[in-house]
Each structure stands twice: as structure tokens, then as C-alpha cells.
Amino acid sequence: MSNFRAAGTLRIAVLGIIALAAAVVSARAQETVSISVPLAVSFPVTDVSRSTSGAPNVTTISFSNANLSPGKAIRVSMQSDAAAFTPPSGTSIPASNVSWNNLGANGGIGWNGTLNSSSFALVFQSDPARTSGHIDLGWTLAAPASGIRAGNHQLTIRWKVESITP
């Protein structure tokens, strides 16, 4: 199917990962789905020696109106476009400091994961023949460590949505 690009912002005060929201994806004329991914996740960092939960506390990836070939399922993955955030100056924060937890999936299976730039990480896979479903994610930024400057730290992520035969 298609890849989605998203941009995010980290502030040491706030880190964000921004994504494309509600898009229609088509692999072939006969396969379509509407999908919604988190628009933004930010991490209000007040202490660089501690992990920070994402805000909003829970984000949802959902799909609806899936019109797939028989036996097919939706697979959603994500990947960082860079190994580290682009800092305002100084030391950068590794993309691998960002992780997510599956807080509940409906209509499929969800996975916990960590961002990286070398491969797509599986987030959700629907059950075959499902026309709708979702996964709720909780985000965490691992302690960025000392030497990180305050300001906007930016990171671009790419969403990949596929029609697959499980």
C-alpha cells in the first residue's frame, strides 16, 4: 500500500511526533481503507534523568471501511526517517528513546515497540476480513540524559499501511 510521512517536534519541554491523520489508502482499485494515525505526540520533559510519558496519554490508530480481497488483513508499521532527533543545537536524542505500548487492540493484534531508522516496526495487524478496528498506544520517551539543550527537537516518522495475506 502507501507510506505515510509525519513530522514531529521535541521540546525539552516538549517533544512531539506528528503524523498524517485520516487518509484513504489504495493498493489496487479493489482494495481501499480509511486509516487514522496519531496527529501528534509530545513529551513535556522537565527532568532529563527520567522517562516521560507522551501527551496525550493515549493515542489511537484506527481503520474503517476496509474493502480488501478475501483473506487479506491490514498491517500498520512505523519507522523513523533519522537515527536521532534534529536538535536546536548540541547533542541529539536518539530516535530509539521513543517507544510505545499496546494498551488494547480491537479487530486485530497490537505490538509494543521502539522507533528506529533501520526498519519498520510492526504496530498493528488486523484480523483477516475485518472492515474496522483500532489499537490504543501509550508513548514513552526514555530519559534523554544530560547535555540535551532545551528547545524544539524534531523527528520525522513514516507510517506504512499494507494489505497482507497473514
mmCIF file of C-alpha atoms in Angstrom:
data_model
loop_
_atom_site.group_PDB
_atom_site.id
_atom_site.type_symbol
_atom_site.label_atom_id
_atom_site.label_comp_id
_atom_site.label_asym_id
_atom_site.label_seq_id
_atom_site.Cartn_x
_atom_site.Cartn_y
_atom_site.Cartn_z
ATOM 1 C CA MET A 1 0.000 0.000 0.000
ATOM 2 C CA SER A 2 1.321 3.500 0.696
ATOM 3 C CA ASN A 3 3.814 5.005 3.072
ATOM 4 C CA PHE A 4 2.756 7.942 5.183
ATOM 5 C CA ARG A 5 5.147 10.641 6.346
ATOM 6 C CA ALA A 6 4.829 12.594 9.503
ATOM 7 C CA ALA A 7 6.820 15.248 11.281
ATOM 8 C CA GLY A 8 7.230 15.744 15.000
ATOM 9 C CA THR A 9 8.593 18.171 17.468
ATOM 10 C CA LEU A 10 10.563 17.566 20.648
ATOM 11 C CA ARG A 11 10.984 20.310 23.135
ATOM 12 C CA ILE A 12 12.787 19.878 26.267
ATOM 13 C CA ALA A 13 9.893 20.943 27.478
ATOM 14 C CA VAL A 14 8.010 19.304 24.649
ATOM 15 C CA LEU A 15 8.831 16.515 22.172
ATOM 16 C CA GLY A 16 6.349 15.690 19.527
ATOM 17 C CA ILE A 17 5.861 13.162 16.815
ATOM 18 C CA ILE A 18 3.404 14.365 14.224
ATOM 19 C CA ALA A 19 1.706 12.052 11.791
ATOM 20 C CA LEU A 20 -0.679 12.144 8.905
ATOM 21 C CA ALA A 21 -4.285 11.908 10.074
ATOM 22 C CA ALA A 22 -7.156 10.151 8.347
ATOM 23 C CA ALA A 23 -6.069 9.281 4.854
ATOM 24 C CA VAL A 24 -7.512 6.911 2.311
ATOM 25 C CA VAL A 25 -5.089 4.263 1.087
ATOM 26 C CA SER A 26 -5.433 2.202 -2.052
ATOM 27 C CA ALA A 27 -3.168 -0.649 -3.153
ATOM 28 C CA ARG A 28 -5.281 -1.729 -6.070
ATOM 29 C CA ALA A 29 -8.544 -0.428 -7.398
ATOM 30 C CA GLN A 30 -10.434 -3.132 -5.481
ATOM 31 C CA GLU A 31 -8.637 -2.613 -2.099
ATOM 32 C CA THR A 32 -9.249 0.515 -0.052
ATOM 33 C CA VAL A 33 -9.233 1.518 3.611
ATOM 34 C CA SER A 34 -9.602 4.686 5.639
ATOM 35 C CA ILE A 35 -6.948 4.970 8.338
ATOM 36 C CA SER A 36 -6.264 7.432 11.113
ATOM 37 C CA VAL A 37 -2.914 7.690 12.891
ATOM 38 C CA PRO A 38 -1.908 9.974 15.786
ATOM 39 C CA LEU A 39 -1.677 13.580 14.722
ATOM 40 C CA ALA A 40 0.879 14.448 17.399
ATOM 41 C CA VAL A 41 2.584 13.062 20.448
ATOM 42 C CA SER A 42 4.594 15.342 22.681
ATOM 43 C CA PHE A 43 6.748 14.708 25.714
ATOM 44 C CA PRO A 44 6.935 17.513 28.275
ATOM 45 C CA VAL A 45 10.450 16.897 29.625
ATOM 46 C CA THR A 46 11.137 18.575 32.936
ATOM 47 C CA ASP A 47 13.921 16.273 34.140
ATOM 48 C CA VAL A 48 16.354 14.791 31.592
ATOM 49 C CA SER A 49 17.268 11.991 34.003
ATOM 50 C CA ARG A 50 13.731 10.491 33.944
ATOM 51 C CA SER A 51 11.484 8.888 31.341
ATOM 52 C CA THR A 52 8.498 10.941 30.218
ATOM 53 C CA SER A 53 5.036 9.740 29.174
ATOM 54 C CA GLY A 54 3.592 11.039 25.955
ATOM 55 C CA ALA A 55 0.788 13.539 25.758
ATOM 56 C CA PRO A 56 -1.940 12.789 25.045
ATOM 57 C CA ASN A 57 -1.545 9.861 27.385
ATOM 58 C CA VAL A 58 -3.254 7.506 24.882
ATOM 59 C CA THR A 59 -3.361 7.797 21.084
ATOM 60 C CA THR A 60 -5.380 5.646 18.709
ATOM 61 C CA ILE A 61 -4.644 4.172 15.310
ATOM 62 C CA SER A 62 -7.887 3.118 13.663
ATOM 63 C CA PHE A 63 -9.086 1.844 10.338
ATOM 64 C CA SER A 64 -12.549 1.656 8.821
ATOM 65 C CA ASN A 65 -14.314 0.983 5.552
ATOM 66 C CA ALA A 66 -11.755 -1.679 4.644
ATOM 67 C CA ASN A 67 -12.552 -3.201 1.287
ATOM 68 C CA LEU A 68 -9.903 -5.911 0.880
ATOM 69 C CA SER A 69 -9.506 -9.049 -1.192
ATOM 70 C CA PRO A 70 -10.738 -12.222 0.573
ATOM 71 C CA GLY A 71 -8.423 -13.392 3.367
ATOM 72 C CA LYS A 72 -6.434 -10.135 3.453
ATOM 73 C CA ALA A 73 -5.601 -8.092 6.562
ATOM 74 C CA ILE A 74 -4.325 -4.575 7.307
ATOM 75 C CA ARG A 75 -0.794 -4.214 8.685
ATOM 76 C CA VAL A 76 0.425 -0.901 10.158
ATOM 77 C CA SER A 77 4.123 -0.239 10.846
ATOM 78 C CA MET A 78 6.277 2.807 11.546
ATOM 79 C CA GLN A 79 9.896 3.868 11.128
ATOM 80 C CA SER A 80 11.933 6.931 12.000
ATOM 81 C CA ASP A 81 13.438 8.714 8.996
ATOM 82 C CA ALA A 82 16.572 9.517 11.033
ATOM 83 C CA ALA A 83 18.569 7.814 13.770
ATOM 84 C CA ALA A 84 18.171 10.861 16.022
ATOM 85 C CA PHE A 85 16.073 13.950 16.539
ATOM 86 C CA THR A 86 17.361 17.148 14.973
ATOM 87 C CA PRO A 87 18.276 19.319 17.979
ATOM 88 C CA PRO A 88 18.132 23.120 18.112
ATOM 89 C CA SER A 89 21.872 22.849 18.880
ATOM 90 C CA GLY A 90 24.219 20.476 20.644
ATOM 91 C CA THR A 91 23.516 16.849 21.469
ATOM 92 C CA SER A 92 20.717 14.993 19.712
ATOM 93 C CA ILE A 93 18.294 12.500 21.237
ATOM 94 C CA PRO A 94 18.277 9.036 19.623
ATOM 95 C CA ALA A 95 15.008 8.064 17.933
ATOM 96 C CA SER A 96 15.282 4.765 19.817
ATOM 97 C CA ASN A 97 14.468 6.681 23.019
ATOM 98 C CA VAL A 98 10.831 6.704 21.825
ATOM 99 C CA SER A 99 8.759 3.580 22.488
ATOM 100 C CA TRP A 100 5.091 2.640 22.566
ATOM 101 C CA ASN A 101 2.972 0.107 24.437
ATOM 102 C CA ASN A 102 -0.134 -1.658 23.185
ATOM 103 C CA LEU A 103 -2.861 -0.546 25.598
ATOM 104 C CA GLY A 104 -5.567 -2.513 23.824
ATOM 105 C CA ALA A 105 -6.444 -3.631 20.324
ATOM 106 C CA ASN A 106 -9.803 -4.350 18.714
ATOM 107 C CA GLY A 107 -10.135 -6.306 15.498
ATOM 108 C CA GLY A 108 -6.529 -7.451 15.449
ATOM 109 C CA ILE A 109 -3.238 -7.760 17.318
ATOM 110 C CA GLY A 110 -1.076 -4.890 18.548
ATOM 111 C CA TRP A 111 2.593 -4.854 19.433
ATOM 112 C CA ASN A 112 4.851 -2.870 21.749
ATOM 113 C CA GLY A 113 7.835 -1.338 20.015
ATOM 114 C CA THR A 114 10.671 1.143 19.770
ATOM 115 C CA LEU A 115 11.335 3.624 16.987
ATOM 116 C CA ASN A 116 14.362 3.026 14.805
ATOM 117 C CA SER A 117 15.591 4.205 11.441
ATOM 118 C CA SER A 118 16.812 0.884 10.035
ATOM 119 C CA SER A 119 13.494 -0.926 9.646
ATOM 120 C CA PHE A 120 9.751 -0.612 10.067
ATOM 121 C CA ALA A 121 8.415 -1.786 13.432
ATOM 122 C CA LEU A 122 5.084 -3.593 13.435
ATOM 123 C CA VAL A 123 2.392 -1.727 15.389
ATOM 124 C CA PHE A 124 -0.907 -3.427 14.462
ATOM 125 C CA GLN A 125 -2.260 -6.201 12.262
ATOM 126 C CA SER A 126 -5.976 -6.694 11.742
ATOM 127 C CA ASP A 127 -7.756 -9.995 11.702
ATOM 128 C CA PRO A 128 -8.482 -11.158 8.133
ATOM 129 C CA ALA A 129 -11.697 -9.828 6.596
ATOM 130 C CA ARG A 130 -12.148 -7.131 9.276
ATOM 131 C CA THR A 131 -13.646 -3.909 7.967
ATOM 132 C CA SER A 132 -12.724 -1.821 11.027
ATOM 133 C CA GLY A 133 -10.536 -1.922 14.113
ATOM 134 C CA HIS A 134 -8.122 0.040 16.263
ATOM 135 C CA ILE A 135 -5.205 -0.016 18.679
ATOM 136 C CA ASP A 136 -4.588 2.345 21.599
ATOM 137 C CA LEU A 137 -0.951 3.253 22.197
ATOM 138 C CA GLY A 138 0.860 4.695 25.214
ATOM 139 C CA TRP A 139 4.111 6.530 24.383
ATOM 140 C CA THR A 140 7.326 6.938 26.401
ATOM 141 C CA LEU A 141 10.481 8.970 25.863
ATOM 142 C CA ALA A 142 13.378 7.332 27.718
ATOM 143 C CA ALA A 143 15.486 9.730 29.782
ATOM 144 C CA PRO A 144 17.297 11.909 27.228
ATOM 145 C CA ALA A 145 20.312 12.297 29.594
ATOM 146 C CA SER A 146 22.359 15.344 30.438
ATOM 147 C CA GLY A 147 23.784 17.593 27.768
ATOM 148 C CA ILE A 148 20.459 17.992 25.955
ATOM 149 C CA ARG A 149 19.553 21.607 25.265
ATOM 150 C CA ALA A 150 16.073 22.994 25.751
ATOM 151 C CA GLY A 151 14.105 23.803 22.625
ATOM 152 C CA ASN A 152 12.368 22.087 19.746
ATOM 153 C CA HIS A 153 13.836 18.733 18.777
ATOM 154 C CA GLN A 154 12.280 17.397 15.596
ATOM 155 C CA LEU A 155 11.837 13.923 14.190
ATOM 156 C CA THR A 156 10.071 12.658 11.097
ATOM 157 C CA ILE A 157 8.419 9.263 11.123
ATOM 158 C CA ARG A 158 6.967 7.241 8.281
ATOM 159 C CA TRP A 159 3.807 5.141 8.577
ATOM 160 C CA LYS A 160 3.419 2.110 6.355
ATOM 161 C CA VAL A 161 -0.030 0.595 5.772
ATOM 162 C CA GLU A 162 -0.216 -2.666 3.853
ATOM 163 C CA SER A 163 -2.775 -5.190 2.694
ATOM 164 C CA ILE A 164 -1.255 -8.590 3.501
ATOM 165 C CA THR A 165 -2.143 -12.264 3.495
ATOM 166 C CA PRO A 166 -1.458 -13.436 7.071
#
